[in-house]
């Protein structure tokens, strides 16, 4: 998969809600930063097929090709995250 | 919602796959760290009702009460995350 191509697609199709860095800009959308490629691909395919449904994502995912899905997953999976638990 | 109660539930029911800190231990499971309460609650309710289906989660979520869902969402939402994009 092509991380740079995925970055370009993320700018065009994902960043308004999920952020280019995968930190969501609205509470209804999940952060995607650092999620695994297999998880991201599985979810995008599920939205595309209708197995998983959500008002916005069912539209956005509908016309993605397998290659675009792989590239988007590669981009968000390439982001590193660190988590800090509350005291 | 009760963050400490959510932490206890996460130890019992979630951490094997999603990590107590919300960083997933297996590629098939998403990181949950810092996801919003509304997102986490919506997904747990969708797994519970069957609207969203996944082999493991459909079993785990089936018997959660509304209060348990709220507490779990409060725990994972209370974790802070930082994301670093690739160069």
Short mmCIF file of C-alpha atoms in Angstrom, two decimals, chain A residues 3 20-21 23 27-31 33-36 38-39 43 51-53 75 78-86, chain B residues 3 20-21 23 27-31 33-36 38-39 43 51-53 75 78-86:
data_model
loop_
_atom_site.label_atom_id
_atom_site.label_comp_id
_atom_site.label_asym_id
_atom_site.label_seq_id
_atom_site.Cartn_x
_atom_site.Cartn_y
_atom_site.Cartn_z
CA UNK A 3 1.14 5.75 2.46
CA UNK A 20 -5.35 14.31 8.91
CA UNK A 21 -3.43 13.06 11.96
CA UNK A 23 -7.45 12.78 15.89
CA UNK A 27 -17.22 13.60 18.96
CA UNK A 28 -19.33 11.44 16.67
CA UNK A 29 -16.27 10.33 14.69
CA UNK A 30 -13.58 8.05 16.11
CA UNK A 31 -9.90 8.83 16.23
CA UNK A 33 -4.54 7.45 14.52
CA UNK A 34 -2.48 4.30 14.77
CA UNK A 35 -5.33 1.86 14.22
CA UNK A 36 -4.08 -1.27 12.47
CA UNK A 38 -6.45 -4.81 9.13
CA UNK A 39 -8.92 -3.02 11.40
CA UNK A 43 -14.26 -1.31 8.70
CA UNK A 51 -22.52 -4.60 6.73
CA UNK A 52 -21.66 -1.67 9.01
CA UNK A 53 -23.83 1.38 8.60
CA UNK A 75 -1.81 6.25 6.14
CA UNK A 78 1.48 4.85 10.02
CA UNK A 79 0.62 7.48 12.64
CA UNK A 80 2.16 6.78 16.03
CA UNK A 81 0.18 7.31 19.20
CA UNK A 82 0.93 7.52 22.88
CA UNK A 83 -1.69 7.07 25.56
CA UNK A 84 -1.69 8.43 29.10
CA UNK A 85 -4.15 7.02 31.63
CA UNK A 86 -5.73 9.26 34.29
CA UNK B 3 -14.54 6.47 35.58
CA UNK B 20 -6.36 -1.14 29.91
CA UNK B 21 -4.85 2.04 28.43
CA UNK B 23 -3.92 0.58 23.09
CA UNK B 27 -4.48 -6.05 15.26
CA UNK B 28 -8.12 -7.10 14.91
CA UNK B 29 -9.19 -4.86 17.81
CA UNK B 30 -9.16 -1.07 17.63
CA UNK B 31 -7.38 1.21 20.03
CA UNK B 33 -7.76 5.38 24.03
CA UNK B 34 -9.30 8.84 24.04
CA UNK B 35 -12.30 7.99 21.88
CA UNK B 36 -15.28 10.15 22.83
CA UNK B 38 -20.63 9.36 22.63
CA UNK B 39 -18.71 7.27 20.10
CA UNK B 43 -20.72 1.41 19.40
CA UNK B 51 -26.88 -3.38 14.73
CA UNK B 52 -23.10 -3.71 14.61
CA UNK B 53 -21.78 -7.24 14.62
CA UNK B 75 -12.87 5.25 31.32
CA UNK B 78 -10.55 9.81 30.04
CA UNK B 79 -7.28 8.53 28.52
CA UNK B 80 -5.28 11.22 26.76
CA UNK B 81 -3.59 10.53 23.46
CA UNK B 82 -0.98 12.20 21.33
CA UNK B 83 -0.51 11.44 17.65
CA UNK B 84 2.63 11.85 15.56
CA UNK B 85 2.37 11.73 11.78
CA UNK B 86 5.12 10.16 9.66
#
